[in-house]
Amino acid sequence: MTLSGAAQNTDANSVEAEAGALTDGFHLVIDALKLNDINTIYGVPGIPITDFGRMAQAEGMRVISFRHEQHAGNAAAIAGYLTQKPGICLTVSAPGFLNGLTALANATTNCFPMILISGSSEREIVDLQQGDYEEMDQLAIAKPLCKAAFRVLHAEDIGIAVARAIRAAVSGRPGGVYLDLPAKLFGQTMDAVAGAKSLVKVIDPAPRQLPAPESVARALDVLKGAKRPLIILGKGAAYAQCDDDIRALVEQSGIPYLPMSMAKGLLPDDHPQSAGAARSLVLKESDVVMLIGARLNWLLSHGKGKSWGAPGTKQFIQIDIEPREMDSNVEIAAPLVGDIGSCVAALLDGLGGAWQAPPAEWTGAISEKKEVNLARMAPKLQNNNVPMDFHGALGALRTIVKQRPDAILVNEGANTLDFARSIIDMYQPRKRLDVGTWGIMGIGMGAAVAAAVETGKPVLAVEGDSAFGFSGMEVETICRYKLPVCIVVFNNNGIYRGTDTNPTGGPDVATTVFVKDARYDMMMQAFGGVGVHVTSPDELTRAVNEAMDSGKPTLVNAVIDENAGTESGRIGNLNPQSVVSKT
Ligand code: ADP
Ligand code: MG
């Protein structure tokens, strides 16, 4: 009897096994993933999954090892977003699992499909709380933070468990799934032929969900009654990968559109119908707003309040796969529940020849506002100040992205995020990866690794110095796998800016400042990558172009004026203020 090699994947659709041979839990999990075209794992090795990672690599999977599980998890989530297949994150038990859980919860919040697979300790000991190595009831802890959570106790259930995890992650509203694999499961053996038969190739994992014809008719009615219509594209629209139909709907309807940050590039940002540079105007003045894969959450001021104009003057049409998203914040006049591809196709069908483009008064007012705003911005972006301000530095990067539209932009920070989002135009779908629905810091290096691994395209990560710190150790991972990632750290000596002082005058520095004039570029050099220190927009341009041409892992330490930057960027209003504060 031979172990392993028995349940070999001969092609993507079948797993063959020799009669009389054995297989085990390790190989069944690997075979189940491969059978479903999942060929990459992001993780951190350790007990009890070290051998699992080794075997996955031996069986031809790409196994990318990180330095911390949160970044492996963020990578898996972004892999899911980019490919519509669940990204896999693999962790050890308790602490590793908890580290990965932040990413799993974030993926669920962002509607990205991923599966967190964690090894766990012995059930019998965990359940009697007898103090096992890394003891923790992981399944119970994961449950409220993801779409679904499963534990597998028997090797013969692995095929079904992986199938359920995949379906749960990608069907309906995508999200995170937890798969708990106790250490004992990996070593369980079973007959290889029976093992191969137990695996499930998931058929149609994310079935189309057609909108009801009456919902389509209602949406078209509302749209046709609009004098000042607006389309808002969210990252759900980008995820759906029906780029041509979305573009056709926007262009054939003539309706101005506003992209949410990760939907930038779904249509090029310099498209004449983009209202990106007239955001305040269109939110306030529009009378009908059609949301496509965008939620009315805090990022859109919940669809009400000052920025949305007078109450009761707006009607919403919302396209979403999740019925419960409707009326979450304000009344939705025309809910259109279904997958975005099907909904947009149905609307396109219904537009027909009788469609009237929106009044020129509306589109003209938007164009005027755009021109004013863009003209005001242009000179700021060309400034060559030393030390650089955000505009000068981002003006340089904006030109580089324009020249390299297929590069992927990763972006996080406070001011670095806010300014880059509005300054750097995107030209292709799914090229902008950022802090998403929660606005969290720490997604940078995980996203950069996944973007490079999944697409093979060059990656430009524009990072605030604080944001970079959360995942900075992964520069070693980037060097180790020789990924074409260029990181630009906007170094202004601190969080928001670098000039805060300790109000007591004591020896500790202020809570928001870092070591002055730190050389983040040397971190990259420590692992054999390229590190460059720049102080002007011209130097920045040269360094980034060189990195993007060479494809070598590069970190550019871009010195930004430490006085530049405002508290919490554009969301300073979310900071509670003390009424008794003495400072
Ligand atoms: P943004 O932050 O860009 O506004 P959100 O994450 O708030 O985007 O919204 C994305 C929405 O898209 C979610 O409500 C999600 O249910 C929805 N969604 C994701 N994929 C699809 C799809 N294929 N079809 C329909 N809706 C989808
Ligand atoms: Mg900073």
Coordinates of C-alpha atoms and ligand atoms in Angstrom, one line a residue:
M1 CA 0.0 0.0 0.0
T2 CA 1.3 3.4 -0.9
L3 CA 0.3 6.7 0.7
S4 CA 0.0 9.8 -1.3
G5 CA 0.6 10.2 -5.0
A6 CA -2.4 8.0 -5.0
A7 CA -5.1 10.6 -5.4
Q8 CA -3.3 12.5 -8.2
N9 CA -5.1 15.1 -10.3
T10 CA -4.6 14.0 -13.8
D11 CA -6.6 16.9 -15.3
A12 CA -8.7 19.6 -13.8
N13 CA -11.9 17.7 -13.8
S14 CA -11.0 14.3 -12.4
V15 CA -9.0 12.7 -9.6
E16 CA -7.9 9.3 -10.4
A17 CA -6.6 6.7 -7.9
E18 CA -4.9 3.3 -8.1
A19 CA -6.9 0.4 -6.7
G20 CA -5.7 -0.6 -3.2
A21 CA -3.9 2.6 -2.6
L22 CA -4.6 4.9 0.4
T23 CA -5.1 8.6 0.5
D24 CA -5.2 10.9 3.6
G25 CA -6.7 14.1 4.8
F26 CA -3.7 16.2 3.6
H27 CA -4.1 15.0 0.0
L28 CA -7.9 15.1 0.0
V29 CA -8.0 18.8 0.9
I30 CA -5.4 19.5 -1.8
D31 CA -7.2 17.4 -4.4
A32 CA -10.5 19.0 -3.5
L33 CA -9.1 22.5 -4.0
K34 CA -7.4 21.6 -7.2
L35 CA -10.4 19.9 -8.6
N36 CA -12.2 23.2 -8.2
D37 CA -9.4 25.1 -10.0
I38 CA -8.1 26.7 -6.9
N39 CA -4.3 26.6 -7.3
T40 CA -2.9 29.2 -5.0
I41 CA -2.7 29.3 -1.2
Y42 CA -1.7 32.3 0.9
G43 CA -0.6 31.5 4.4
V44 CA 1.9 31.1 7.2
P45 CA 3.3 27.7 8.1
G46 CA 3.3 26.1 11.5
I47 CA 1.6 23.4 13.7
P48 CA -0.5 21.6 12.4
I49 CA -0.4 22.7 8.8
T50 CA 3.3 22.9 8.0
D51 CA 3.3 19.6 6.1
F52 CA 0.0 20.5 4.4
G53 CA 1.7 23.5 2.8
R54 CA 4.7 21.4 1.8
M55 CA 2.5 18.8 0.2
A56 CA 0.4 21.4 -1.6
Q57 CA 3.5 22.8 -3.1
A58 CA 4.7 19.3 -4.0
E59 CA 1.3 18.8 -5.7
G60 CA 1.9 21.8 -7.9
M61 CA -0.1 24.4 -6.0
R62 CA 1.4 27.9 -5.6
V63 CA 1.9 28.3 -1.9
I64 CA 2.9 31.9 -0.9
S65 CA 4.2 32.1 2.7
F66 CA 3.8 35.4 4.5
R67 CA 5.3 36.8 7.7
H68 CA 1.9 37.4 9.4
E69 CA -1.5 35.8 8.8
Q70 CA -3.4 39.0 8.5
H71 CA -1.5 39.9 5.3
A72 CA -1.9 36.4 3.9
G73 CA -5.7 36.8 4.6
N74 CA -5.8 40.2 2.9
A75 CA -4.0 38.7 0.0
A76 CA -6.6 35.8 -0.2
A77 CA -9.4 38.3 -0.1
I78 CA -8.0 40.4 -2.9
A79 CA -7.3 37.3 -4.9
G80 CA -11.0 36.5 -4.5
Y81 CA -12.0 40.0 -5.6
L82 CA -9.9 39.9 -8.7
T83 CA -10.7 36.3 -9.8
Q84 CA -14.3 35.6 -8.5
K85 CA -12.8 32.4 -7.1
P86 CA -12.4 32.2 -3.3
G87 CA -8.9 33.1 -2.2
I88 CA -7.4 30.7 0.3
C89 CA -5.7 31.7 3.5
L90 CA -4.0 29.0 5.5
T91 CA -3.1 29.4 9.1
V92 CA -2.1 27.6 12.3
S93 CA -4.4 27.2 15.2
A94 CA -5.5 29.8 17.9
P95 CA -3.2 32.9 17.5
G96 CA -2.6 32.3 13.7
F97 CA -6.3 31.8 13.3
L98 CA -7.1 35.0 15.1
N99 CA -4.6 36.9 13.0
G100 CA -6.3 35.6 9.9
L101 CA -9.7 36.4 11.3
T102 CA -9.3 40.2 10.9
A103 CA -8.9 39.6 7.2
L104 CA -11.8 37.2 7.0
A105 CA -14.1 39.7 8.7
N106 CA -12.8 42.4 6.4
A107 CA -13.4 40.2 3.3
T108 CA -17.0 39.5 4.4
T109 CA -17.6 43.2 5.0
N110 CA -16.3 44.0 1.6
C111 CA -18.1 41.1 -0.2
F112 CA -14.9 39.5 -1.3
P113 CA -14.9 35.7 -1.5
M114 CA -12.3 33.9 0.5
I115 CA -11.9 30.8 2.6
L116 CA -9.8 30.9 5.8
I117 CA -8.5 27.4 6.4
S118 CA -7.1 26.9 9.9
G119 CA -5.6 23.9 11.6
S120 CA -7.1 23.4 15.1
S121 CA -6.3 21.4 18.2
E122 CA -7.9 18.2 19.3
R123 CA -11.7 18.5 19.6
E124 CA -11.9 16.3 22.7
I125 CA -9.4 18.4 24.6
V126 CA -10.7 21.7 23.4
D127 CA -14.3 20.8 24.3
L128 CA -13.4 19.7 27.8
Q129 CA -11.2 22.8 28.1
Q130 CA -8.2 20.7 29.3
G131 CA -5.6 23.0 28.0
D132 CA -4.4 21.8 24.7
Y133 CA -1.6 23.4 22.7
E134 CA -3.1 26.5 21.2
E135 CA -6.5 25.5 22.5
M136 CA -9.4 27.5 21.2
D137 CA -13.0 26.9 20.0
Q138 CA -12.2 28.4 16.6
L139 CA -15.4 27.5 14.9
A140 CA -17.6 29.3 17.4
I141 CA -15.4 32.4 17.3
A142 CA -15.3 32.5 13.5
K143 CA -19.1 32.1 13.0
P144 CA -20.3 35.6 13.6
L145 CA -17.5 37.1 11.5
C146 CA -18.1 35.4 8.2
K147 CA -20.8 34.1 5.9
A148 CA -20.4 30.5 6.9
A149 CA -18.2 28.3 9.1
F150 CA -17.6 24.6 8.9
R151 CA -15.6 22.0 10.7
V152 CA -14.6 18.6 9.2
L153 CA -14.0 15.6 11.4
H154 CA -13.8 12.8 8.9
A155 CA -11.6 12.5 5.8
E156 CA -14.6 11.3 3.8
D157 CA -16.4 14.6 4.4
I158 CA -13.5 16.8 3.0
G159 CA -14.9 16.9 -0.5
I160 CA -18.3 18.0 0.6
A161 CA -16.9 20.5 3.1
V162 CA -14.7 22.2 0.5
A163 CA -17.6 22.3 -2.0
R164 CA -19.8 23.9 0.7
A165 CA -17.1 26.4 1.5
I166 CA -16.7 27.4 -2.1
R167 CA -20.4 27.8 -2.7
A168 CA -20.9 29.8 0.4
A169 CA -18.0 32.1 -0.5
V170 CA -19.0 33.0 -4.1
S171 CA -22.7 32.5 -4.4
G172 CA -25.2 35.4 -3.7
R173 CA -23.3 38.2 -2.0
P174 CA -19.8 37.0 -1.8
G175 CA -17.9 36.8 1.5
G176 CA -15.6 35.0 3.8
V177 CA -15.9 31.4 4.9
Y178 CA -14.1 29.6 7.7
L179 CA -13.0 26.0 7.4
D180 CA -11.8 24.4 10.6
L181 CA -9.5 21.4 10.1
P182 CA -8.4 19.7 13.3
A183 CA -4.9 18.3 13.3
K184 CA -6.1 14.7 13.5
L185 CA -8.0 15.0 10.2
F186 CA -4.9 15.5 8.1
G187 CA -3.5 12.1 9.0
Q188 CA -6.7 10.1 8.6
T189 CA -6.5 7.7 5.8
M190 CA -9.0 6.2 3.5
D191 CA -9.1 4.1 0.4
A192 CA -7.9 6.3 -2.5
V193 CA -10.6 5.3 -4.9
A194 CA -13.3 6.1 -2.4
G195 CA -11.5 9.3 -1.5
A196 CA -11.4 10.4 -5.1
K197 CA -15.1 9.6 -5.5
S198 CA -15.8 11.7 -2.4
L199 CA -14.6 14.9 -3.9
V200 CA -17.0 17.3 -5.4
K201 CA -16.5 19.6 -8.4
V202 CA -18.8 22.5 -7.7
I203 CA -21.0 23.1 -10.7
D204 CA -22.1 26.7 -11.4
P205 CA -20.8 28.0 -8.0
A206 CA -22.2 31.5 -8.4
P207 CA -25.4 31.0 -10.5
R208 CA -26.9 33.9 -12.3
Q209 CA -29.8 35.5 -10.5
L210 CA -32.2 37.1 -12.9
P211 CA -34.1 40.1 -11.9
A212 CA -37.9 39.9 -12.0
P213 CA -39.3 41.6 -15.1
E214 CA -41.6 43.8 -13.1
S215 CA -38.6 45.1 -11.1
V216 CA -36.8 45.9 -14.3
A217 CA -39.8 47.7 -15.6
R218 CA -40.2 49.7 -12.4
A219 CA -36.5 50.7 -12.5
L220 CA -36.8 51.9 -16.1
D221 CA -39.9 53.9 -15.3
V222 CA -38.2 55.7 -12.5
L223 CA -35.1 56.2 -14.6
K224 CA -37.2 57.6 -17.5
G225 CA -38.9 60.1 -15.2
A226 CA -35.6 61.6 -14.1
K227 CA -34.5 65.1 -15.0
R228 CA -31.2 64.9 -13.3
P229 CA -30.2 61.2 -13.2
L230 CA -27.0 59.8 -11.8
I231 CA -25.4 56.3 -11.8
I232 CA -23.1 55.4 -8.9
L233 CA -20.8 52.4 -9.6
G234 CA -19.5 50.5 -6.6
K235 CA -16.9 47.7 -6.2
G236 CA -19.7 45.2 -6.6
A237 CA -20.0 46.4 -10.2
A238 CA -16.3 46.0 -10.6
Y239 CA -16.3 42.5 -9.0
A240 CA -19.1 41.3 -11.4
Q241 CA -16.9 41.5 -14.4
C242 CA -19.5 42.6 -16.9
D243 CA -17.5 45.7 -17.8
D244 CA -18.7 46.0 -21.4
D245 CA -22.4 46.0 -20.5
I246 CA -21.9 48.5 -17.7
R247 CA -20.1 50.8 -20.1
A248 CA -22.8 50.3 -22.7
L249 CA -25.5 51.2 -20.2
V250 CA -23.7 54.3 -19.1
E251 CA -23.0 55.4 -22.7
Q252 CA -26.3 54.5 -24.3
S253 CA -28.3 56.1 -21.5
G254 CA -26.0 59.2 -21.5
I255 CA -26.4 59.4 -17.7
P256 CA -23.5 60.9 -15.7
Y257 CA -21.8 58.4 -13.4
L258 CA -19.8 58.5 -10.2
P259 CA -17.4 55.7 -9.4
M260 CA -16.8 54.6 -5.8
S261 CA -13.1 54.3 -5.1
M262 CA -12.6 50.7 -6.2
A263 CA -14.9 51.1 -9.1
K264 CA -12.6 53.7 -10.6
G265 CA -11.5 52.6 -14.0
L266 CA -14.6 50.5 -14.7
L267 CA -15.0 53.3 -17.2
P268 CA -11.9 55.4 -17.6
D269 CA -11.8 58.3 -15.2
D270 CA -11.3 60.8 -18.1
H271 CA -14.6 59.6 -19.7
P272 CA -16.8 62.6 -20.6
Q273 CA -19.7 61.2 -18.5
S274 CA -17.6 60.8 -15.4
A275 CA -18.9 63.1 -12.7
G276 CA -15.9 62.3 -10.4
A277 CA -14.7 65.9 -10.4
A278 CA -18.2 67.2 -9.7
R279 CA -19.0 64.8 -6.9
S280 CA -20.7 67.3 -4.5
L281 CA -22.8 68.8 -7.2
V282 CA -24.2 65.5 -8.5
L283 CA -24.9 64.0 -5.1
K284 CA -26.8 67.1 -4.0
E285 CA -28.6 68.0 -7.2
S286 CA -29.5 64.7 -8.8
D287 CA -33.2 63.6 -8.6
V288 CA -32.8 59.9 -9.5
V289 CA -29.8 57.9 -8.4
M290 CA -29.1 54.4 -9.6
L291 CA -26.7 52.4 -7.4
I292 CA -25.0 49.6 -9.1
G293 CA -23.1 47.4 -6.7
A294 CA -22.6 50.2 -4.2
R295 CA -24.1 50.4 -0.7
L296 CA -25.6 53.5 0.9
N297 CA -23.2 53.2 3.9
W298 CA -21.0 55.8 5.6
L299 CA -19.0 56.2 2.4
L300 CA -22.1 57.7 0.8
S301 CA -23.3 59.5 4.0
H302 CA -26.1 56.8 4.3
G303 CA -27.9 58.4 1.4
K304 CA -29.1 61.4 3.4
G305 CA -28.1 64.6 5.1
K306 CA -26.5 67.8 3.8
S307 CA -24.5 66.3 1.0
W308 CA -27.6 64.7 -0.5
G309 CA -29.6 68.0 -0.8
A310 CA -33.1 68.6 0.5
P311 CA -34.8 65.6 2.0
G312 CA -37.5 64.0 -0.2
T313 CA -36.1 65.3 -3.4
K314 CA -34.4 62.0 -4.5
Q315 CA -35.4 58.6 -5.7
F316 CA -33.1 55.6 -5.6
I317 CA -32.8 52.6 -7.9
Q318 CA -30.6 50.0 -6.4
I319 CA -29.1 47.0 -8.2
D320 CA -27.8 44.4 -5.7
I321 CA -27.7 40.6 -5.3
E322 CA -28.6 40.9 -1.7
P323 CA -32.3 41.6 -1.2
R324 CA -31.8 42.8 2.4
E325 CA -29.6 45.6 1.2
M326 CA -32.7 47.4 0.0
D327 CA -34.0 50.2 2.3
S328 CA -30.9 49.7 4.6
N329 CA -30.6 53.5 5.0
V330 CA -33.3 55.2 3.0
E331 CA -36.3 54.1 0.9
I332 CA -35.4 52.5 -2.4
A333 CA -38.0 53.4 -5.0
A334 CA -37.0 50.7 -7.4
P335 CA -35.1 47.7 -5.9
L336 CA -33.5 45.5 -8.6
V337 CA -32.4 42.3 -7.0
G338 CA -30.2 40.0 -9.1
D339 CA -26.6 39.7 -10.3
I340 CA -25.3 42.8 -11.8
G341 CA -24.5 41.2 -15.1
S342 CA -28.1 40.1 -15.6
C343 CA -29.7 43.3 -14.2
V344 CA -27.6 45.6 -16.4
A345 CA -28.3 43.4 -19.5
A346 CA -32.0 43.6 -18.7
L347 CA -31.9 47.4 -18.4
L348 CA -30.0 47.7 -21.6
D349 CA -32.7 45.6 -23.3
G350 CA -35.3 47.9 -21.9
L351 CA -33.7 51.2 -22.8
G352 CA -34.6 50.7 -26.4
G353 CA -34.9 53.3 -29.1
A354 CA -37.4 55.5 -27.2
W355 CA -34.8 56.4 -24.6
Q356 CA -34.2 60.2 -24.1
A357 CA -30.7 61.3 -23.0
P358 CA -30.8 63.4 -19.8
P359 CA -31.4 67.1 -20.3
A360 CA -28.4 69.2 -21.5
E361 CA -29.0 71.6 -18.7
W362 CA -28.0 68.8 -16.3
T363 CA -25.1 67.3 -18.2
G364 CA -23.9 70.8 -19.0
A365 CA -23.9 72.0 -15.4
I366 CA -21.8 69.0 -14.5
S367 CA -19.3 69.6 -17.3
E368 CA -18.9 73.2 -16.2
K369 CA -18.3 72.2 -12.6
K370 CA -15.8 69.6 -13.6
E371 CA -13.9 72.1 -15.7
V372 CA -13.7 74.6 -12.9
N373 CA -12.5 71.9 -10.4
L374 CA -10.0 70.3 -12.8
A375 CA -8.6 73.7 -13.8
R376 CA -8.1 74.6 -10.1
M377 CA -6.4 71.3 -9.4
A378 CA -4.0 71.3 -12.4
P379 CA -1.3 73.8 -11.3
K380 CA -1.2 72.2 -7.8
L381 CA -0.3 68.8 -9.4
Q382 CA 2.5 70.3 -11.4
N383 CA 4.3 71.9 -8.4
N384 CA 7.9 70.9 -8.0
N385 CA 8.1 71.9 -4.3
V386 CA 10.8 70.4 -2.1
P387 CA 9.9 69.0 0.4
M388 CA 7.1 67.6 -1.6
D389 CA 3.4 68.2 -0.7
F390 CA 0.8 65.6 -1.5
H391 CA -0.3 67.3 -4.7
G392 CA 3.2 67.5 -6.2
A393 CA 4.0 63.9 -5.4
L394 CA 0.7 62.5 -6.5
G395 CA 0.8 64.7 -9.7
A396 CA 3.9 62.7 -10.6
L397 CA 2.3 59.4 -9.9
R398 CA -0.8 60.3 -11.7
T399 CA 1.2 60.7 -14.9
I400 CA 2.9 57.4 -14.4
V401 CA -0.4 55.6 -14.0
K402 CA -1.7 57.3 -17.1
Q403 CA 1.2 56.0 -19.0
R404 CA 0.9 52.5 -17.5
P405 CA -2.9 51.9 -17.4
D406 CA -2.6 48.1 -16.8
A407 CA -0.6 48.5 -13.6
I408 CA -2.4 47.8 -10.4
L409 CA -2.6 50.6 -7.9
V410 CA -2.8 49.7 -4.2
N411 CA -3.5 52.7 -1.9
E412 CA -3.9 53.2 1.8
G413 CA -3.2 55.9 4.4
A414 CA -5.2 58.9 5.6
N415 CA -4.2 61.9 3.5
T416 CA -2.3 59.6 1.1
L417 CA -5.5 57.7 0.5
D418 CA -7.8 60.7 0.2
F419 CA -5.7 62.7 -2.2
A420 CA -4.6 59.7 -4.3
R421 CA -8.2 58.6 -4.7
S422 CA -9.2 61.9 -6.3
I423 CA -5.9 62.8 -8.0
I424 CA -4.9 59.5 -9.7
D425 CA -7.1 58.6 -12.6
M426 CA -7.7 55.0 -13.4
Y427 CA -8.3 53.7 -16.9
Q428 CA -9.1 50.0 -16.6
P429 CA -11.4 47.9 -14.4
R430 CA -10.2 46.4 -11.1
K431 CA -6.9 48.2 -11.1
R432 CA -7.4 50.1 -7.9
L433 CA -7.3 48.2 -4.6
D434 CA -7.7 50.1 -1.4
V435 CA -9.0 50.2 2.2
G436 CA -12.5 49.3 1.2
T437 CA -15.7 49.4 3.2
W438 CA -14.1 49.7 6.7
G439 CA -11.4 52.1 5.6
I440 CA -8.9 50.0 7.4
M441 CA -5.1 50.4 7.4
G442 CA -2.9 47.3 6.9
I443 CA -4.2 45.9 3.6
G444 CA -1.3 47.3 1.6
M445 CA 1.3 44.5 1.2
G446 CA -1.2 41.7 1.3
A447 CA -3.1 43.4 -1.6
A448 CA 0.1 44.1 -3.5
V449 CA 1.3 40.5 -3.2
A450 CA -2.1 39.1 -4.4
A451 CA -2.3 41.6 -7.2
A452 CA 1.1 40.6 -8.5
V453 CA 0.6 36.9 -8.0
E454 CA -2.9 36.7 -9.5
T455 CA -2.4 39.1 -12.5
G456 CA 1.3 39.1 -13.2
K457 CA 1.0 42.8 -13.8
P458 CA 3.2 45.5 -12.2
V459 CA 1.9 46.8 -8.9
L460 CA 2.3 50.3 -7.6
A461 CA 1.5 50.6 -3.8
V462 CA 1.1 54.2 -2.7
E463 CA 1.3 54.1 1.1
G464 CA 1.2 56.5 3.9
D465 CA 4.1 56.0 6.3
S466 CA 1.7 54.9 9.1
A467 CA -0.4 52.6 6.9
F468 CA 2.8 51.0 5.5
G469 CA 3.9 50.1 9.0
F470 CA 1.0 47.7 9.5
S471 CA 2.2 45.3 6.9
G472 CA 5.7 46.5 6.2
M473 CA 7.5 43.3 7.2
E474 CA 5.9 41.7 4.1
V475 CA 8.6 43.5 2.0
E476 CA 10.6 40.4 2.7
T477 CA 7.8 38.3 1.1
I478 CA 7.8 40.6 -1.9
C479 CA 11.6 40.2 -2.3
R480 CA 11.4 36.4 -1.6
Y481 CA 9.0 35.8 -4.5
K482 CA 10.6 38.5 -6.6
L483 CA 7.3 40.2 -7.3
P484 CA 7.0 43.3 -9.5
V485 CA 5.9 45.6 -6.7
C486 CA 7.0 49.2 -6.3
I487 CA 6.0 50.7 -3.0
V488 CA 6.1 54.4 -2.5
V489 CA 6.0 55.4 1.1
F490 CA 4.7 59.0 1.6
N491 CA 6.9 59.8 4.5
N492 CA 5.7 62.8 6.5
N493 CA 7.1 61.6 9.8
G494 CA 3.9 60.5 11.3
I495 CA 0.2 59.8 11.4
Y496 CA -1.7 62.6 9.6
R497 CA 1.5 64.8 9.8
G498 CA 4.7 64.8 11.7
T499 CA 4.6 68.0 13.7
D500 CA 2.5 67.1 16.8
T501 CA 4.1 67.7 20.1
N502 CA 3.6 66.2 23.6
P503 CA 1.4 68.7 25.4
T504 CA 3.1 68.1 28.7
G505 CA 6.6 68.8 27.3
G506 CA 7.7 65.5 28.7
P507 CA 10.3 63.3 27.1
D508 CA 7.9 61.1 25.0
V509 CA 7.1 62.3 21.6
A510 CA 3.5 63.0 20.6
T511 CA 1.3 60.0 20.1
T512 CA 1.0 60.5 16.3
V513 CA 4.6 61.1 15.3
F514 CA 7.3 58.6 14.2
V515 CA 11.1 58.7 14.1
K516 CA 12.0 61.7 12.1
D517 CA 13.5 61.3 8.6
A518 CA 13.2 57.5 8.8
R519 CA 14.6 55.6 5.8
Y520 CA 12.0 53.1 4.8
D521 CA 14.0 52.5 1.6
M522 CA 16.6 50.7 3.6
M523 CA 14.1 48.1 4.7
M524 CA 13.8 46.9 1.1
Q525 CA 17.6 46.9 0.7
A526 CA 17.9 44.6 3.7
F527 CA 16.2 41.9 1.7
G528 CA 17.9 42.4 -1.6
G529 CA 15.3 44.7 -3.1
V530 CA 15.9 48.2 -4.5
G531 CA 15.5 51.1 -2.1
V532 CA 15.5 54.7 -3.3
H533 CA 15.3 57.9 -1.3
V534 CA 13.6 60.8 -3.1
T535 CA 12.8 64.4 -2.2
S536 CA 11.3 65.9 -5.4
P537 CA 8.6 65.0 -7.9
D538 CA 11.2 64.6 -10.6
E539 CA 13.2 62.1 -8.5
L540 CA 10.0 60.3 -7.6
T541 CA 9.1 60.0 -11.3
R542 CA 12.5 58.6 -12.2
A543 CA 12.6 56.1 -9.4
V544 CA 9.1 54.7 -10.0
N545 CA 9.5 54.5 -13.7
E546 CA 12.7 52.6 -13.2
A547 CA 11.0 50.2 -10.8
M548 CA 8.1 49.6 -13.1
D549 CA 10.4 49.0 -16.1
S550 CA 12.7 46.6 -14.2
G551 CA 9.9 44.7 -12.3
K552 CA 12.3 44.5 -9.3
P553 CA 10.9 44.8 -5.8
T554 CA 11.4 48.5 -5.0
L555 CA 10.6 50.8 -2.1
V556 CA 10.7 54.5 -2.7
N557 CA 11.0 56.6 0.4
A558 CA 9.2 59.8 -0.7
V559 CA 9.9 62.7 1.7
I560 CA 6.7 64.7 2.2
D561 CA 6.5 68.0 4.0
E562 CA 5.8 67.1 7.7
N563 CA 3.4 70.0 7.9
A564 CA 1.3 68.6 5.1
G565 CA -1.7 66.5 6.0
T566 CA -4.8 67.0 8.0
E567 CA -6.3 65.0 11.0
S568 CA -7.8 61.8 9.7
G569 CA -7.7 63.1 6.1
R570 CA -11.3 63.8 5.0
I571 CA -13.0 62.0 7.8
G572 CA -11.8 64.0 10.7
N573 CA -15.4 64.7 11.5
L574 CA -15.7 61.1 12.7
N575 CA -13.3 61.8 15.6
P576 CA -15.2 62.3 18.8
Q577 CA -14.3 65.6 20.6
S578 CA -14.0 66.0 24.3
V579 CA -15.9 68.9 25.8
V580 CA -13.7 69.0 28.8
S581 CA -10.4 68.7 26.9
K582 CA -7.8 71.1 28.3
T583 CA -5.4 70.9 25.3
Ligands
ADP1 P1 -18.5 50.4 -2.6 O1 -17.8 50.4 -1.3 O2 -17.6 50.5 -3.8 O3 -19.6 51.4 -2.7 P2 -20.0 48.2 -1.6 O4 -19.0 47.2 -1.1 O5 -20.6 49.1 -0.6 O6 -19.3 49.0 -2.8 O7 -21.2 47.5 -2.3 C1 -21.0 46.3 -3.1 C2 -22.3 45.7 -3.3 O8 -22.3 44.9 -4.5 C3 -22.8 44.8 -2.1 O9 -24.0 45.3 -1.6 C4 -22.9 43.4 -2.8 O10 -24.0 42.7 -2.3 C5 -23.1 43.8 -4.2 N1 -22.6 42.7 -5.2 C6 -21.4 42.1 -5.2 N2 -21.3 41.3 -6.2 C7 -22.4 41.4 -6.9 C8 -22.9 40.8 -8.1 N3 -22.2 39.9 -8.8 N4 -24.2 41.1 -8.4 C9 -24.9 42.0 -7.7 N5 -24.5 42.6 -6.6 C10 -23.3 42.3 -6.2
MG2 MG 2.2 60.1 7.5

